[in-house]
XYZ file of C-alpha atoms in Angstrom:
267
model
C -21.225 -8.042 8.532
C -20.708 -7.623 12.492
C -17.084 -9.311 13.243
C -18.153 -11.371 16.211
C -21.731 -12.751 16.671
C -23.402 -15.158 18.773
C -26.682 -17.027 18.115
C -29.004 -18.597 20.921
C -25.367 -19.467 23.001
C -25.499 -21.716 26.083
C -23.045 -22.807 28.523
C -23.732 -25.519 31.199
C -22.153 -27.337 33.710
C -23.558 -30.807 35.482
C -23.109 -30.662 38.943
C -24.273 -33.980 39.244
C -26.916 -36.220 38.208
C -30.134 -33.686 38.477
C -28.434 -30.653 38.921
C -27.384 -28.375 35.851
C -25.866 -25.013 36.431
C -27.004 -22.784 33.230
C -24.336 -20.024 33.436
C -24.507 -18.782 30.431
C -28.094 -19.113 28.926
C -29.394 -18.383 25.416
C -27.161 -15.304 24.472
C -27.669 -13.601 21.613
C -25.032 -10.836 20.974
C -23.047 -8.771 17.736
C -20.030 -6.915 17.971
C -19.047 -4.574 15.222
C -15.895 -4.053 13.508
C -13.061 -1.426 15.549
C -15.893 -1.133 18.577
C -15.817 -1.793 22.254
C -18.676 -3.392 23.790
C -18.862 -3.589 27.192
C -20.264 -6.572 29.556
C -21.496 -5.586 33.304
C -23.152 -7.799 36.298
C -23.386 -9.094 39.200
C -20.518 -11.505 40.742
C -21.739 -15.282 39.186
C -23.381 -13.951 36.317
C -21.589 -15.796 33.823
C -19.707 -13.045 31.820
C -16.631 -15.060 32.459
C -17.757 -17.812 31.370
C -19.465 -15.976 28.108
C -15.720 -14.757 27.381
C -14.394 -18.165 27.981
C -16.485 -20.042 25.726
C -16.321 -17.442 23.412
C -12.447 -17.801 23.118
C -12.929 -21.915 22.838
C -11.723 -22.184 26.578
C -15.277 -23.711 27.056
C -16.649 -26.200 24.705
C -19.910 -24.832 23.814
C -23.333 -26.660 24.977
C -25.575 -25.363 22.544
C -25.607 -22.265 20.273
C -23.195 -21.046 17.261
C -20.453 -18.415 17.176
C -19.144 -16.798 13.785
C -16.338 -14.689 13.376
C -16.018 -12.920 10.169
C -18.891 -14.947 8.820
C -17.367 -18.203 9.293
C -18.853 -20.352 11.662
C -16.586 -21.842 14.886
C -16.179 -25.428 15.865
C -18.372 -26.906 18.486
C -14.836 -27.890 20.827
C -11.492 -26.238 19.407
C -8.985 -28.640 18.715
C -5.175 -27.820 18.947
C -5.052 -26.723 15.249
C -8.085 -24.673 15.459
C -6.540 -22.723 18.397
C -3.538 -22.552 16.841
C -5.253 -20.562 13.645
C -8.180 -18.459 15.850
C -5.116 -17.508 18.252
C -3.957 -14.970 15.444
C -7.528 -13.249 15.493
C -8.967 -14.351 18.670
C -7.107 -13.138 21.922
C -7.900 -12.942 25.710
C -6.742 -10.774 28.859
C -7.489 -12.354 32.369
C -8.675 -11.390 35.321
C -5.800 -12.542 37.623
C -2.530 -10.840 35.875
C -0.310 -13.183 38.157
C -2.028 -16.378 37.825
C -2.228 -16.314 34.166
C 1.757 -15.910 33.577
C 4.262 -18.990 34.185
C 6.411 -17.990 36.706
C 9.040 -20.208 35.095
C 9.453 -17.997 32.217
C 10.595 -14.752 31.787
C 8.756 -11.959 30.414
C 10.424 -12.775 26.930
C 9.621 -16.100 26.969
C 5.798 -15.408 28.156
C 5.560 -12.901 24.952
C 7.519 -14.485 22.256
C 5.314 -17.728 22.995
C 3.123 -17.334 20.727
C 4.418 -15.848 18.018
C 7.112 -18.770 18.187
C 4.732 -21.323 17.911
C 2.935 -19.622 15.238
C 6.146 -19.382 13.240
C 5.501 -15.889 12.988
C 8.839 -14.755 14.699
C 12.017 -16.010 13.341
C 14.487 -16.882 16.330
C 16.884 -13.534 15.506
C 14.346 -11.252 15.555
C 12.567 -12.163 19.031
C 14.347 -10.073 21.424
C 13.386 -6.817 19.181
C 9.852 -7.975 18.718
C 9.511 -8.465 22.813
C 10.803 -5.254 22.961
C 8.729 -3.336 20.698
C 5.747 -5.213 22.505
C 6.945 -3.800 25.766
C 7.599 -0.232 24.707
C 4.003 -0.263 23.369
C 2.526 -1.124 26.599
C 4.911 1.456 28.574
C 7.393 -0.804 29.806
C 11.113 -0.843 29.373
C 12.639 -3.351 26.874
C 15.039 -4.421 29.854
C 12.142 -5.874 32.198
C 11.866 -8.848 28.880
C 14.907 -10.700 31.242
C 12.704 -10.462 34.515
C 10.283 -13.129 36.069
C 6.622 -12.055 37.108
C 7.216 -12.137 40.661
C 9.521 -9.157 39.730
C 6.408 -6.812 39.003
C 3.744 -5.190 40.484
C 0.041 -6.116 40.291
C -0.606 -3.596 37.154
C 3.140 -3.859 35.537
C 1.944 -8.012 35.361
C -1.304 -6.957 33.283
C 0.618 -5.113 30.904
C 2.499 -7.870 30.635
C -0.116 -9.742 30.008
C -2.031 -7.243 27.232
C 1.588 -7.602 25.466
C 1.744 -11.128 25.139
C -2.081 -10.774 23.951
C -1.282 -8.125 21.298
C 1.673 -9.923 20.049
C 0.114 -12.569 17.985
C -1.737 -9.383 16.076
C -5.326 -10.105 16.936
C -8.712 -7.989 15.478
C -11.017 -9.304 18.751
C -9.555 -9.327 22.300
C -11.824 -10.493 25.262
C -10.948 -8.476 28.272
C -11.717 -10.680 31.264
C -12.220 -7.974 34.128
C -8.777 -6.939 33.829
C -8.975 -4.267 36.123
C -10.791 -6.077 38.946
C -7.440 -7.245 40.670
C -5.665 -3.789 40.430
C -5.748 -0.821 42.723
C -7.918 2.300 41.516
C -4.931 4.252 40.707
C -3.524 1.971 38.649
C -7.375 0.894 37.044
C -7.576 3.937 35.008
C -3.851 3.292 33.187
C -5.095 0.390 31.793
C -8.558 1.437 30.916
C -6.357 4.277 28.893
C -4.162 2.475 27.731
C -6.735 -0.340 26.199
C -8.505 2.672 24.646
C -5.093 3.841 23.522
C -4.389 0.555 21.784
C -7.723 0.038 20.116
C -7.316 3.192 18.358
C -3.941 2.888 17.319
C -4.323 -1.113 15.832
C -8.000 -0.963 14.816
C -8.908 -3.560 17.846
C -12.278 -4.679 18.837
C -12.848 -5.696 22.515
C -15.143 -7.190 24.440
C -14.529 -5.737 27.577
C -16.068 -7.313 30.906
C -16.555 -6.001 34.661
C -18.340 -5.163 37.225
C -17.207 -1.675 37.541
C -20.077 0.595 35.552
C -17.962 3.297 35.421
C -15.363 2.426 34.167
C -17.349 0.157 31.236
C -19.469 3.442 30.769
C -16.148 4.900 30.278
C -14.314 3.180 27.922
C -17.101 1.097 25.779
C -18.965 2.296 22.576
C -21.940 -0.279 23.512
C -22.581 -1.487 26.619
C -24.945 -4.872 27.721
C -25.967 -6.115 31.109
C -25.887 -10.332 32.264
C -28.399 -11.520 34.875
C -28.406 -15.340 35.706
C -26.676 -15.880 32.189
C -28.919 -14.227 30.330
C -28.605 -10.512 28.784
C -31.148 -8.278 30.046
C -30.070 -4.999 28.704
C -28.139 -3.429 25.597
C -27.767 -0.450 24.297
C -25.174 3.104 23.168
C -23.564 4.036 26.246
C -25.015 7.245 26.067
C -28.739 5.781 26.193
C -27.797 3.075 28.530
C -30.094 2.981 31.763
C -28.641 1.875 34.959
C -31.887 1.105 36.738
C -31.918 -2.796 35.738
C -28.381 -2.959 36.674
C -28.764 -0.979 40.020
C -31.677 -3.269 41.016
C -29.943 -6.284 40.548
C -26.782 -4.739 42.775
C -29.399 -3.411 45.574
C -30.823 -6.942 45.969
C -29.718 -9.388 48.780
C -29.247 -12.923 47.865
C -31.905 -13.874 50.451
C -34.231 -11.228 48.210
C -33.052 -12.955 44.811
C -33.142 -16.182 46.045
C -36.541 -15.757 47.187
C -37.257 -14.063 44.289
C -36.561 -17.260 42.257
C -37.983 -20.125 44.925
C -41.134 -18.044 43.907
C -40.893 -18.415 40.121
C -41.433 -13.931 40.446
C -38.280 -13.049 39.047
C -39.097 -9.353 37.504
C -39.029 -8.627 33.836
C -36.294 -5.784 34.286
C -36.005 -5.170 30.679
C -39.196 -3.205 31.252
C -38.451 -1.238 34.344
């Protein structure tokens, strides 16, 4: 039984009364136990969005999602996030935007595990600093704001306050995209590091082929919400994916207006 799979999923938003934007279309996806799978496209694709709904963010518009078997509510309420948060967990894009800058680190990581009631109030401070140790920061930095730290010291931040609440499935959210190269490839190690060490399965989304061809066991391709290509990493062919990239939008949007959008899970 895969731990994560999605049947015939669909994401759309109304613009307005006869316009629908379909970003996520139809996917149909399975993610084994203890693997990474990784997610690739163009800008706009709707990966984001796939990871969003995915982690209840989005309500979904059509489609079913079932984690361990068990089938996940249409729209989450606040008690179903409160009970998928301990198996469900996501890294964002932005590792600024997605920390209160009115709390400090402590606060951001103990959050969870507060609410949860799975950290008593005495044993906090050595929980947020056995969270920061494991993602190579120093237990002092818990009394520090995020403004305080640099662009890839906030992500860890933000992978620690993910791992805290002891998830199986973690949705990385192009958490790379907003970090310099030399700081891109600590992350992608460390991730790997983690996985191995707490059994983790990720579904890891970007851009960046490289770096997904790097660090994923599986990897998939999204073209105007749809997938167009899966398979090992080792098989995995880039020509779909370097098509797409190689196209203008005046090209693709012709493309479309023309109803001769190519089949590129044959080329």
């Amino acid at each position: 039984m895969p731990l994560l799979e999605l049947k015939n999923l669909k994401k759309h938003f109304h613009l307005d009364k006869h316009r629908t934007l379909h970003a996520v279309d139809g996917i149909n996806l399975s993610i084994k136990e203890n693997e990474i799978v990784g997610l690739v496209g163009e800008s706009g694709c709707g990966k984001s969005t796939l990871g969003r709904t995915i982690a209840g963010l989005y309500d979904k518009t059509d489609g079913e999602i079932f984690y361990r078997g068990t089938r996940l509510p249409q729209s989450y309420s606040s008690n179903d996030f409160a009970r998928l948060s301990q198996d469900i967990q996501m890294i964002f894009q932005d590792p600024y935007s997605s920390l209160n800058p009115r709390m400090t680190v402590k606060e951001i990581i103990a959050e969870g595990p507060r609410l949860n009631g799975l950290w008593k109030p005495s044993e906090i401070t050595e929980k947020v600093s056995e969270s920061l140790t494991r993602v190579g920061l120093a237990p002092d930095h818990m009394s520090r704001y995020p403004h305080e730290f640099s662009g890839g010291q906030r992500q860890r931040i933000g992978i620690a306050r993910a791992l805290a609440l002891q998830p199986k499935f973690i949705i990385c959210d192009e958490p790379i995209s907003a970090l310099d190269v030399s700081i891109q490839a600590q992350i992608i190690n460390l991730l790997g590091s983690l996985k191995e060490k707490f059994g983790l399965t990720l579904l890891f989304i970007a851009h960046d082929l490289s770096m997904v061809r790097y660090i994923s066991d599986r990897m998939a391709v999204m073209y105007l919400g749809s997938m167009i290509d899966w398979a090992q990493r080792t098989k995995f062919t880039i020509i779909p994916f370097i098509f797409i990239l190689s196209c203008s939008l005046v090209q693709t949007l012709s493309l479309i207006q023309r109803g001769s959008v190519p089949d590129l899970t044959r080329l």
